[in-house]
Amino acid sequence: MVNLEKELQRHFGFDSFRHGQKEIICDVLNGQDVLAVLPTGTGKSICYQLSGVMLNKPVVIVSPLLSLMEDQTEQLKRMGFKRTVAFNSSLLYEEKREQMDRLATSQFIFVSPEMLQNKSLILSLKKADVGLFAVDEAHCVSQWGHEFRPHYLSLAEIRREIGNPPCLALTATAGKKVQDDIVKYLCLKEPSKHIGTMNRSNIALVAETAATLDEKQERLQDLIMMLKGPGIIYTSTRNMAEWVCHAAKEAGKKRTAFYHGGMEHHDRMLVQKQFLEGQLDLICCTNAFGMGINKSDVRYVIHYQLPSSIEAYVQEIGRAGRDGMPAVAILLYHPLDEEIPFHFIEMELPDPLRLPAIFGGCTTKDEMKERIEGAFLAETAARFLEFYIERDEALKSKGLSGDFFTRLSSRIESRKKYKHEQFRKLINWIRLHSCKRTALLNLFDEAGVMQDDRCCGSCGISLSSYAGQEEAEADASLLDWREELRLMLL
Amino acid sequence: MNVYDYMLLDCFQNMNGARSAQGLFHIVSGKRTAQSLADAQLFNIGKYYGVLTNFNKERFDEITGVLESENWIEEQSPGTYYCTADGKDILKEVSFPFLDHLAGLAHWSYEKSFWLTLALYVQSLSNVLNNHSRFLPVVSDARAAAAVKAVFPRDSASRKMASERLHKEFEHLFEMYRDDRAASLFLQRLTRHERIGSTFEQLAGLYSVPEPEARMLFRSMLHYILSCIKENPAAYPELSKLLPTGEAVSLTISARATYKLLAEGQTLEEIERNRRLKKSTLEDHLVEIARSVPDFDISPYITESERQLISRICSKLKDKRLKAIKDEASSLSYLKIRLAIAKEGWG
Ligand SMILES: [Zn+2]
């Protein structure tokens, strides 16, 4: 039996496994299908990374997010795994072809679910003798997950086509229903299940309801000045992220910056690194911030506006206290805040009433794709339509039937209804007077845990224990260019 | 008036109604078409080419709206504006001297890759000199990473020498530039040991200027540096080694692939088939290559007498739009005209 710890140290530089990792890797190496639910920040990726090294065969990793894929690829290459490739929509034809030629000698193959539908890629994978089929964010396969991604539904078939390698399904958040869906739709055979607890005992949970929006704003100002960073404030919109940042700076919290998807790439990188390097105490951001960012000493996360789902909430507060030290998550709520998430849920899927107008008179697949592009739908909505059109092969006969629209409409409606119900659960949880921790775990079908100390707002908690002065700021006065140049290069 | 208002008004004055606002948007946002490149030069606004890459059409229209409401420009026909007397007056009153260093048309094809390479090189050098070899790179671009790796000095003695040379080169450039604030701002955008660079929004705060001005102060300095090292690379060995090697690098990835196959001796038909390109795409590549690669031979595609004909027409015509040239030389294909223009550097 190989010494996995030794291999872990040799290839990745870690001294020991975190909870659950070793067991998962052992099952994978035994050729079993595995379902792993590991909360954010507990090292999901090491599971397929080390497995891949040990198997000494190519590993396919299905990943739904371009940015996540880029982070992972870059990270692996930096660690010396040069034979890492990524297939996503940003590739040019030549690059794709070149990578495809090298597939059999590749070690880690990242691929988006949409790209994986490509027939010639499937063929190349079939020849490459893939040793493991890892599915990241596996909850995307379920209609009952918070981020349903229709193309995940075809993964089981693709896996079969490329020679049925063992499957490792990974996710950070999945209740019982979603777990069952993952097993069912990814066709996992007698999978070994590793379900980690969602409970992060060092993060205290607080939700406060404000009587007015003004009151909420004042409360935020107080919290910002009182709490000791590093901290993160999440907002729903880009404008709000900027606004909160300016307010914090005005109030004297100078080392604050904002971050959102509307900024140019280089500026986003700079803010990210400033935060990681400890040059910022506070970051005000939309949910674009946090993916793939590993900062262990975040002491508080404030939600100034509502997240779009319970799962998103859990993921976002999970960025606090990764070092195991006490941290606090505070959600500030006012009923009017519900509007924006409702709007997002509506935008996420196409409006059924628009379907006939979008597709009327269409006969070919290319035409349909053009129509979808021209309809200015949200990315998720466009993907949804593309998948079902592809799958129903509605065009095989004579254009789209009314029947097809009816089926699609009811799919959309039921998905929206589900998301609204889930969102309601979040609101109910916020308003709840009993133990927040227990209630949150129950939402993920876990038994509740009441902690004696620093549990939640309902059990009683003193926020003053998270208070403190930021460390003295370095003198922010600008240097003369000669002095700056000397510091930089001499 | 802020610096963006000034820049666009300056452009409207130079174009004098000969092109639509849409056409101007393509120029300042850096659209890569023969028309935009040719127009930028023709109307003497080449320095602004591609300088507002962060703009979308809404942002552009917003500023046009401001200029119009101030009565600095007036619509003469739908979508086309000319600069009013008031507009001309205000252009004389206000000045942003640093804009003189902008040279968008000269540097657009490599300025971004140069900047990313420079940012990563300085960060790496500064950290390694301070015995800090594990740092988080502020640039994730794979090509910049490869470029830095290729030129990074291998041992500590040569690193020390490289950084001293780089220090001297910057010092020399900044002294000639004679704007201490702009020099400081440029360095503040760079990342060094123990200090991550600043975003434009942060720079605006630090230097108490509006964000557009912070961007243009930076951009003008970047273009100035590029102009200097392009003109005299021997005087700036450290900086010029960060320029993309070989002019072919300044091509788009797809055009570069075409260039490579042409160099290997494939015919246009073969490339069209093998790369599954549309004919029009392939022609765009040819034109791009003709413009960017000085020793690219266009004689297989156009005869010497045809080139002379186009040259004569261009010197005669005021209106150098493709359409106008084509009207004069109806026997020649658009491709031939575009190739000739690209090669002669009118575009
Ligand atoms: Zn509790």
mmCIF file of C-alpha atoms in Angstrom, chain A residues 12-355:
data_model
loop_
_atom_site.group_PDB
_atom_site.id
_atom_site.type_symbol
_atom_site.label_atom_id
_atom_site.label_comp_id
_atom_site.label_asym_id
_atom_site.label_seq_id
_atom_site.Cartn_x
_atom_site.Cartn_y
_atom_site.Cartn_z
ATOM 1 C CA PHE A 12 1.343 19.294 -3.216
ATOM 2 C CA GLY A 13 3.375 20.284 -0.187
ATOM 3 C CA PHE A 14 0.726 19.558 2.467
ATOM 4 C CA ASP A 15 1.720 17.678 5.606
ATOM 5 C CA SER A 16 -1.605 16.025 6.276
ATOM 6 C CA PHE A 17 -5.046 15.420 4.837
ATOM 7 C CA ARG A 18 -8.036 17.394 5.885
ATOM 8 C CA HIS A 19 -11.115 15.664 7.109
ATOM 9 C CA GLY A 20 -12.498 13.207 4.564
ATOM 10 C CA GLN A 21 -9.943 13.717 1.816
ATOM 11 C CA LYS A 22 -7.958 10.556 2.352
ATOM 12 C CA GLU A 23 -11.014 8.303 2.499
ATOM 13 C CA ILE A 24 -12.340 9.788 -0.726
ATOM 14 C CA ILE A 25 -9.050 9.306 -2.549
ATOM 15 C CA CYS A 26 -8.771 5.700 -1.336
ATOM 16 C CA ASP A 27 -12.229 4.874 -2.686
ATOM 17 C CA VAL A 28 -11.422 6.543 -5.990
ATOM 18 C CA LEU A 29 -8.201 4.573 -6.289
ATOM 19 C CA ASN A 30 -10.187 1.398 -5.609
ATOM 20 C CA GLY A 31 -12.189 2.165 -8.724
ATOM 21 C CA GLN A 32 -15.409 3.048 -6.929
ATOM 22 C CA ASP A 33 -17.858 5.749 -7.884
ATOM 23 C CA VAL A 34 -17.792 8.436 -5.188
ATOM 24 C CA LEU A 35 -20.134 11.190 -4.089
ATOM 25 C CA ALA A 36 -18.382 13.783 -1.946
ATOM 26 C CA VAL A 37 -20.152 16.701 -0.297
ATOM 27 C CA LEU A 38 -17.429 18.874 1.170
ATOM 28 C CA PRO A 39 -18.197 22.349 2.486
ATOM 29 C CA THR A 40 -16.435 25.314 0.881
ATOM 30 C CA GLY A 41 -12.860 25.780 1.849
ATOM 31 C CA THR A 42 -12.163 22.203 2.834
ATOM 32 C CA GLY A 43 -10.049 21.324 -0.198
ATOM 33 C CA LYS A 44 -12.250 19.629 -2.764
ATOM 34 C CA SER A 45 -9.757 19.867 -5.584
ATOM 35 C CA ILE A 46 -7.008 17.916 -3.865
ATOM 36 C CA CYS A 47 -9.297 14.856 -4.138
ATOM 37 C CA TYR A 48 -9.111 14.610 -7.912
ATOM 38 C CA GLN A 49 -5.630 16.116 -8.107
ATOM 39 C CA LEU A 50 -3.906 13.533 -5.960
ATOM 40 C CA SER A 51 -6.080 10.733 -7.371
ATOM 41 C CA GLY A 52 -4.953 11.755 -10.846
ATOM 42 C CA VAL A 53 -1.298 11.675 -9.883
ATOM 43 C CA MET A 54 -1.682 8.213 -8.348
ATOM 44 C CA LEU A 55 -3.702 6.753 -11.223
ATOM 45 C CA ASN A 56 -1.164 7.955 -13.752
ATOM 46 C CA LYS A 57 -3.899 8.261 -16.364
ATOM 47 C CA PRO A 58 -5.646 11.329 -17.734
ATOM 48 C CA VAL A 59 -8.307 12.808 -15.457
ATOM 49 C CA VAL A 60 -11.310 14.638 -16.920
ATOM 50 C CA ILE A 61 -12.672 17.390 -14.681
ATOM 51 C CA VAL A 62 -16.042 18.832 -15.663
ATOM 52 C CA SER A 63 -16.218 22.383 -14.374
ATOM 53 C CA PRO A 64 -19.074 24.814 -14.936
ATOM 54 C CA LEU A 65 -17.295 28.113 -14.435
ATOM 55 C CA LEU A 66 -14.697 29.622 -16.710
ATOM 56 C CA SER A 67 -12.998 31.591 -13.930
ATOM 57 C CA LEU A 68 -12.819 28.563 -11.677
ATOM 58 C CA MET A 69 -11.372 26.501 -14.491
ATOM 59 C CA GLU A 70 -8.716 29.115 -15.188
ATOM 60 C CA ASP A 71 -7.760 29.317 -11.510
ATOM 61 C CA GLN A 72 -7.399 25.567 -11.249
ATOM 62 C CA THR A 73 -5.429 25.238 -14.468
ATOM 63 C CA GLU A 74 -3.077 28.020 -13.499
ATOM 64 C CA GLN A 75 -2.607 26.593 -10.028
ATOM 65 C CA LEU A 76 -1.770 23.105 -11.324
ATOM 66 C CA LYS A 77 0.659 24.463 -13.883
ATOM 67 C CA ARG A 78 2.365 26.514 -11.206
ATOM 68 C CA MET A 79 2.756 23.405 -9.098
ATOM 69 C CA GLY A 80 4.564 21.771 -11.984
ATOM 70 C CA PHE A 81 1.774 19.827 -13.691
ATOM 71 C CA LYS A 82 2.499 21.186 -17.132
ATOM 72 C CA ARG A 83 0.336 18.637 -18.921
ATOM 73 C CA THR A 84 -2.838 20.416 -17.869
ATOM 74 C CA VAL A 85 -5.306 21.566 -20.531
ATOM 75 C CA ALA A 86 -8.647 23.364 -20.422
ATOM 76 C CA PHE A 87 -11.442 23.249 -22.965
ATOM 77 C CA ASN A 88 -13.866 26.125 -22.794
ATOM 78 C CA SER A 89 -15.627 28.642 -24.970
ATOM 79 C CA SER A 90 -12.682 31.043 -24.963
ATOM 80 C CA LEU A 91 -10.551 28.673 -27.062
ATOM 81 C CA LEU A 92 -9.844 29.309 -30.707
ATOM 82 C CA TYR A 93 -10.232 26.556 -33.252
ATOM 83 C CA GLU A 94 -6.465 26.007 -33.595
ATOM 84 C CA GLU A 95 -5.880 25.907 -29.876
ATOM 85 C CA LYS A 96 -8.672 23.407 -29.469
ATOM 86 C CA ARG A 97 -7.319 21.174 -32.198
ATOM 87 C CA GLU A 98 -3.806 21.362 -30.853
ATOM 88 C CA GLN A 99 -4.949 20.432 -27.341
ATOM 89 C CA MET A 100 -7.030 17.611 -28.721
ATOM 90 C CA ASP A 101 -3.990 16.122 -30.432
ATOM 91 C CA ARG A 102 -2.205 16.052 -27.087
ATOM 92 C CA LEU A 103 -5.085 14.611 -25.069
ATOM 93 C CA ALA A 104 -3.691 11.133 -24.599
ATOM 94 C CA THR A 105 -0.568 12.521 -22.932
ATOM 95 C CA SER A 106 -2.433 15.094 -20.856
ATOM 96 C CA GLN A 107 -2.708 14.623 -17.124
ATOM 97 C CA PHE A 108 -5.528 16.980 -16.167
ATOM 98 C CA ILE A 109 -8.226 17.829 -18.696
ATOM 99 C CA PHE A 110 -10.647 20.557 -17.622
ATOM 100 C CA VAL A 111 -13.753 20.877 -19.711
ATOM 101 C CA SER A 112 -17.003 22.819 -19.567
ATOM 102 C CA PRO A 113 -20.194 20.748 -19.805
ATOM 103 C CA GLU A 114 -21.163 22.549 -23.019
ATOM 104 C CA MET A 115 -17.806 21.867 -24.680
ATOM 105 C CA LEU A 116 -18.035 18.233 -23.690
ATOM 106 C CA GLN A 117 -20.962 17.769 -26.097
ATOM 107 C CA ASN A 118 -18.468 18.046 -28.964
ATOM 108 C CA LYS A 119 -18.312 14.749 -30.859
ATOM 109 C CA SER A 120 -14.664 14.890 -31.865
ATOM 110 C CA LEU A 121 -13.632 15.761 -28.317
ATOM 111 C CA ILE A 122 -15.551 12.741 -27.055
ATOM 112 C CA LEU A 123 -13.796 10.602 -29.636
ATOM 113 C CA SER A 124 -10.365 11.858 -28.567
ATOM 114 C CA LEU A 125 -11.209 11.232 -24.926
ATOM 115 C CA LYS A 126 -12.279 7.720 -25.780
ATOM 116 C CA LYS A 127 -8.825 7.059 -27.216
ATOM 117 C CA ALA A 128 -7.064 8.721 -24.294
ATOM 118 C CA ASP A 129 -7.910 5.988 -21.759
ATOM 119 C CA VAL A 130 -9.311 8.322 -19.110
ATOM 120 C CA GLY A 131 -8.702 7.066 -15.564
ATOM 121 C CA LEU A 132 -11.177 9.265 -13.680
ATOM 122 C CA PHE A 133 -14.219 11.323 -14.562
ATOM 123 C CA ALA A 134 -14.525 14.069 -11.951
ATOM 124 C CA VAL A 135 -17.619 16.263 -11.876
ATOM 125 C CA ASP A 136 -17.170 19.501 -9.965
ATOM 126 C CA GLU A 137 -20.197 21.404 -8.658
ATOM 127 C CA ALA A 138 -22.183 18.209 -9.175
ATOM 128 C CA HIS A 139 -25.349 19.762 -7.711
ATOM 129 C CA CYS A 140 -25.752 21.455 -11.115
ATOM 130 C CA VAL A 141 -27.248 18.189 -12.368
ATOM 131 C CA SER A 142 -30.282 18.565 -10.147
ATOM 132 C CA GLN A 143 -33.390 20.602 -10.770
ATOM 133 C CA TRP A 144 -33.508 20.900 -6.994
ATOM 134 C CA GLY A 145 -30.050 22.407 -6.816
ATOM 135 C CA HIS A 146 -29.570 26.148 -6.730
ATOM 136 C CA GLU A 147 -27.634 26.266 -10.000
ATOM 137 C CA PHE A 148 -29.278 23.806 -12.362
ATOM 138 C CA ARG A 149 -27.176 23.420 -15.483
ATOM 139 C CA PRO A 150 -29.074 21.355 -18.085
ATOM 140 C CA HIS A 151 -25.962 20.121 -19.918
ATOM 141 C CA TYR A 152 -24.971 18.210 -16.788
ATOM 142 C CA LEU A 153 -27.810 15.834 -17.601
ATOM 143 C CA SER A 154 -25.887 14.408 -20.523
ATOM 144 C CA LEU A 155 -22.717 13.718 -18.528
ATOM 145 C CA ALA A 156 -23.631 10.128 -17.657
ATOM 146 C CA GLU A 157 -23.975 9.227 -21.304
ATOM 147 C CA ILE A 158 -20.710 10.921 -22.245
ATOM 148 C CA ARG A 159 -18.951 9.110 -19.448
ATOM 149 C CA ARG A 160 -20.220 5.822 -20.867
ATOM 150 C CA GLU A 161 -19.074 6.776 -24.341
ATOM 151 C CA ILE A 162 -15.520 7.464 -23.276
ATOM 152 C CA GLY A 163 -15.137 4.051 -21.661
ATOM 153 C CA ASN A 164 -16.943 4.379 -18.363
ATOM 154 C CA PRO A 165 -14.123 5.489 -16.045
ATOM 155 C CA PRO A 166 -14.966 5.769 -12.332
ATOM 156 C CA CYS A 167 -16.803 8.951 -11.414
ATOM 157 C CA LEU A 168 -16.023 11.348 -8.586
ATOM 158 C CA ALA A 169 -18.925 13.749 -8.021
ATOM 159 C CA LEU A 170 -18.017 16.778 -5.906
ATOM 160 C CA THR A 171 -20.126 19.539 -4.435
ATOM 161 C CA ALA A 172 -20.055 21.949 -1.518
ATOM 162 C CA THR A 173 -23.780 22.082 -0.880
ATOM 163 C CA ALA A 174 -26.314 19.334 -1.373
ATOM 164 C CA GLY A 175 -29.272 18.275 0.715
ATOM 165 C CA LYS A 176 -30.727 14.769 0.576
ATOM 166 C CA LYS A 177 -32.829 15.397 -2.520
ATOM 167 C CA VAL A 178 -29.932 16.829 -4.485
ATOM 168 C CA GLN A 179 -27.645 13.999 -3.375
ATOM 169 C CA ASP A 180 -30.151 11.475 -4.709
ATOM 170 C CA ASP A 181 -30.377 13.364 -7.993
ATOM 171 C CA ILE A 182 -26.604 13.352 -8.381
ATOM 172 C CA VAL A 183 -26.468 9.585 -7.925
ATOM 173 C CA LYS A 184 -29.388 9.085 -10.291
ATOM 174 C CA TYR A 185 -28.467 11.413 -13.138
ATOM 175 C CA LEU A 186 -24.725 10.802 -13.096
ATOM 176 C CA CYS A 187 -25.512 7.050 -12.917
ATOM 177 C CA LEU A 188 -23.190 6.420 -9.983
ATOM 178 C CA LYS A 189 -22.995 2.681 -9.277
ATOM 179 C CA GLU A 190 -23.168 1.770 -5.600
ATOM 180 C CA PRO A 191 -21.298 4.942 -4.796
ATOM 181 C CA SER A 192 -19.397 5.431 -1.611
ATOM 182 C CA LYS A 193 -20.763 8.596 -0.055
ATOM 183 C CA HIS A 194 -18.735 11.057 1.920
ATOM 184 C CA ILE A 195 -21.009 13.701 3.320
ATOM 185 C CA GLY A 196 -19.221 16.332 5.370
ATOM 186 C CA THR A 197 -21.138 18.489 7.784
ATOM 187 C CA MET A 198 -22.193 21.955 6.698
ATOM 188 C CA ASN A 199 -21.590 23.178 10.203
ATOM 189 C CA ARG A 200 -18.758 25.648 10.578
ATOM 190 C CA SER A 201 -18.632 25.853 14.326
ATOM 191 C CA ASN A 202 -16.266 28.816 14.476
ATOM 192 C CA ILE A 203 -18.598 31.070 12.478
ATOM 193 C CA ALA A 204 -21.329 32.691 14.578
ATOM 194 C CA LEU A 205 -24.575 33.338 12.698
ATOM 195 C CA VAL A 206 -26.484 36.583 13.076
ATOM 196 C CA ALA A 207 -29.448 37.942 11.131
ATOM 197 C CA GLU A 208 -30.895 41.321 12.036
ATOM 198 C CA THR A 209 -34.106 42.857 10.726
ATOM 199 C CA ALA A 210 -34.159 46.619 10.319
ATOM 200 C CA ALA A 211 -37.367 48.625 10.607
ATOM 201 C CA THR A 212 -36.368 51.048 7.892
ATOM 202 C CA LEU A 213 -33.729 51.205 5.179
ATOM 203 C CA ASP A 214 -32.153 54.157 6.976
ATOM 204 C CA GLU A 215 -31.864 52.122 10.110
ATOM 205 C CA LYS A 216 -30.198 49.340 8.155
ATOM 206 C CA GLN A 217 -27.713 51.781 6.717
ATOM 207 C CA GLU A 218 -26.871 53.174 10.148
ATOM 208 C CA ARG A 219 -26.446 49.691 11.514
ATOM 209 C CA LEU A 220 -24.015 48.883 8.718
ATOM 210 C CA GLN A 221 -21.950 51.997 9.476
ATOM 211 C CA ASP A 222 -21.790 51.019 13.146
ATOM 212 C CA LEU A 223 -20.760 47.472 12.360
ATOM 213 C CA ILE A 224 -18.079 48.566 9.920
ATOM 214 C CA MET A 225 -16.524 50.841 12.499
ATOM 215 C CA MET A 226 -16.822 48.340 15.312
ATOM 216 C CA LEU A 227 -15.744 45.006 13.802
ATOM 217 C CA LYS A 228 -12.153 44.042 13.288
ATOM 218 C CA GLY A 229 -11.212 42.924 9.812
ATOM 219 C CA PRO A 230 -10.347 41.577 7.421
ATOM 220 C CA GLY A 231 -14.001 41.614 6.425
ATOM 221 C CA ILE A 232 -16.221 41.189 3.395
ATOM 222 C CA ILE A 233 -19.513 42.963 2.702
ATOM 223 C CA TYR A 234 -21.742 41.373 0.065
ATOM 224 C CA THR A 235 -24.278 43.403 -1.898
ATOM 225 C CA SER A 236 -26.652 42.435 -4.712
ATOM 226 C CA THR A 237 -25.621 45.110 -7.172
ATOM 227 C CA ARG A 238 -22.442 46.704 -8.453
ATOM 228 C CA ASN A 239 -23.629 50.201 -7.634
ATOM 229 C CA MET A 240 -24.371 49.233 -4.063
ATOM 230 C CA ALA A 241 -20.922 47.658 -3.673
ATOM 231 C CA GLU A 242 -19.321 50.937 -4.772
ATOM 232 C CA TRP A 243 -21.646 52.971 -2.611
ATOM 233 C CA VAL A 244 -20.908 50.959 0.543
ATOM 234 C CA CYS A 245 -17.198 51.247 -0.193
ATOM 235 C CA HIS A 246 -17.379 55.032 -0.438
ATOM 236 C CA ALA A 247 -19.445 55.232 2.738
ATOM 237 C CA ALA A 248 -16.906 53.102 4.613
ATOM 238 C CA LYS A 249 -14.033 55.251 3.426
ATOM 239 C CA GLU A 250 -15.892 58.424 4.365
ATOM 240 C CA ALA A 251 -16.434 57.044 7.821
ATOM 241 C CA GLY A 252 -12.699 56.591 8.181
ATOM 242 C CA LYS A 253 -12.186 52.999 7.126
ATOM 243 C CA LYS A 254 -9.556 53.988 4.577
ATOM 244 C CA ARG A 255 -8.275 50.583 3.620
ATOM 245 C CA THR A 256 -11.476 49.578 1.847
ATOM 246 C CA ALA A 257 -12.008 48.690 -1.828
ATOM 247 C CA PHE A 258 -14.841 47.450 -3.988
ATOM 248 C CA TYR A 259 -14.915 44.509 -6.355
ATOM 249 C CA HIS A 260 -17.475 43.482 -8.949
ATOM 250 C CA GLY A 261 -17.819 41.980 -12.408
ATOM 251 C CA GLY A 262 -18.079 45.361 -14.116
ATOM 252 C CA MET A 263 -14.436 46.203 -13.415
ATOM 253 C CA GLU A 264 -11.701 45.527 -15.897
ATOM 254 C CA HIS A 265 -9.712 42.358 -15.403
ATOM 255 C CA HIS A 266 -6.427 43.897 -14.258
ATOM 256 C CA ASP A 267 -8.137 46.102 -11.666
ATOM 257 C CA ARG A 268 -9.991 43.071 -10.299
ATOM 258 C CA MET A 269 -6.701 41.207 -9.970
ATOM 259 C CA LEU A 270 -5.135 44.129 -8.106
ATOM 260 C CA VAL A 271 -7.979 44.389 -5.578
ATOM 261 C CA GLN A 272 -7.932 40.640 -5.023
ATOM 262 C CA LYS A 273 -4.201 40.626 -4.340
ATOM 263 C CA GLN A 274 -4.377 43.724 -2.133
ATOM 264 C CA PHE A 275 -6.899 41.878 0.021
ATOM 265 C CA LEU A 276 -4.882 38.662 0.095
ATOM 266 C CA GLU A 277 -1.679 40.548 0.964
ATOM 267 C CA GLY A 278 -3.356 42.324 3.860
ATOM 268 C CA GLN A 279 -3.321 45.767 2.304
ATOM 269 C CA LEU A 280 -7.082 46.059 2.706
ATOM 270 C CA ASP A 281 -9.219 45.617 5.818
ATOM 271 C CA LEU A 282 -12.521 45.513 4.021
ATOM 272 C CA ILE A 283 -13.835 44.568 0.637
ATOM 273 C CA CYS A 284 -17.309 45.526 -0.638
ATOM 274 C CA CYS A 285 -18.400 43.265 -3.423
ATOM 275 C CA THR A 286 -21.012 41.373 -5.357
ATOM 276 C CA ASN A 287 -21.003 37.584 -5.511
ATOM 277 C CA ALA A 288 -18.351 37.874 -8.256
ATOM 278 C CA PHE A 289 -15.808 38.006 -5.431
ATOM 279 C CA GLY A 290 -14.638 34.976 -3.577
ATOM 280 C CA MET A 291 -14.541 32.181 -6.117
ATOM 281 C CA GLY A 292 -11.163 30.518 -5.884
ATOM 282 C CA ILE A 293 -9.859 33.043 -3.374
ATOM 283 C CA ASN A 294 -8.247 31.487 -0.389
ATOM 284 C CA LYS A 295 -7.746 33.907 2.456
ATOM 285 C CA SER A 296 -7.716 32.179 5.769
ATOM 286 C CA ASP A 297 -8.093 35.064 8.231
ATOM 287 C CA VAL A 298 -11.367 36.717 7.162
ATOM 288 C CA ARG A 299 -13.026 37.640 10.456
ATOM 289 C CA TYR A 300 -16.464 38.754 9.336
ATOM 290 C CA VAL A 301 -18.852 38.558 6.404
ATOM 291 C CA ILE A 302 -21.768 40.982 6.248
ATOM 292 C CA HIS A 303 -24.678 40.592 3.851
ATOM 293 C CA TYR A 304 -25.988 44.082 3.294
ATOM 294 C CA GLN A 305 -28.431 42.755 0.733
ATOM 295 C CA LEU A 306 -29.902 39.297 0.342
ATOM 296 C CA PRO A 307 -28.111 36.410 -1.352
ATOM 297 C CA SER A 308 -30.168 34.663 -4.034
ATOM 298 C CA SER A 309 -30.413 31.344 -2.209
ATOM 299 C CA ILE A 310 -29.561 29.489 0.975
ATOM 300 C CA GLU A 311 -26.763 27.705 -0.839
ATOM 301 C CA ALA A 312 -25.247 30.980 -2.017
ATOM 302 C CA TYR A 313 -25.497 32.279 1.547
ATOM 303 C CA VAL A 314 -23.679 29.277 2.973
ATOM 304 C CA GLN A 315 -20.982 29.543 0.325
ATOM 305 C CA GLU A 316 -20.445 33.241 0.960
ATOM 306 C CA ILE A 317 -20.258 33.087 4.734
ATOM 307 C CA GLY A 318 -17.938 30.093 4.295
ATOM 308 C CA ARG A 319 -15.224 32.535 3.258
ATOM 309 C CA ALA A 320 -14.893 33.613 6.893
ATOM 310 C CA GLY A 321 -12.735 31.883 9.459
ATOM 311 C CA ARG A 322 -11.001 29.307 7.335
ATOM 312 C CA ASP A 323 -8.146 29.367 9.844
ATOM 313 C CA GLY A 324 -10.536 27.933 12.426
ATOM 314 C CA MET A 325 -10.446 31.066 14.569
ATOM 315 C CA PRO A 326 -13.673 32.803 15.661
ATOM 316 C CA ALA A 327 -15.501 34.694 12.929
ATOM 317 C CA VAL A 328 -18.983 36.110 12.518
ATOM 318 C CA ALA A 329 -21.539 36.246 9.696
ATOM 319 C CA ILE A 330 -24.098 39.032 9.920
ATOM 320 C CA LEU A 331 -27.046 39.420 7.592
ATOM 321 C CA LEU A 332 -28.913 42.739 7.595
ATOM 322 C CA TYR A 333 -32.458 42.445 6.352
ATOM 323 C CA HIS A 334 -35.272 44.741 5.321
ATOM 324 C CA PRO A 335 -38.361 43.424 3.477
ATOM 325 C CA LEU A 336 -37.718 45.714 0.506
ATOM 326 C CA ASP A 337 -34.460 43.856 -0.123
ATOM 327 C CA GLU A 338 -36.448 40.924 -1.477
ATOM 328 C CA GLU A 339 -37.062 42.701 -4.756
ATOM 329 C CA ILE A 340 -33.642 42.239 -6.328
ATOM 330 C CA PRO A 341 -33.282 38.483 -5.753
ATOM 331 C CA PHE A 342 -36.809 38.027 -7.106
ATOM 332 C CA HIS A 343 -35.794 39.926 -10.175
ATOM 333 C CA PHE A 344 -32.668 37.758 -10.564
ATOM 334 C CA ILE A 345 -34.757 34.599 -10.369
ATOM 335 C CA GLU A 346 -37.007 35.938 -13.116
ATOM 336 C CA MET A 347 -34.056 36.850 -15.339
ATOM 337 C CA GLU A 348 -32.289 33.556 -14.876
ATOM 338 C CA LEU A 349 -34.732 31.716 -17.112
ATOM 339 C CA PRO A 350 -36.459 32.793 -20.305
ATOM 340 C CA ASP A 351 -39.972 34.184 -20.110
ATOM 341 C CA PRO A 352 -42.279 31.436 -21.490
ATOM 342 C CA LEU A 353 -44.487 34.053 -23.150
ATOM 343 C CA ARG A 354 -41.561 35.185 -25.258
ATOM 344 C CA LEU A 355 -40.742 31.730 -26.624
#
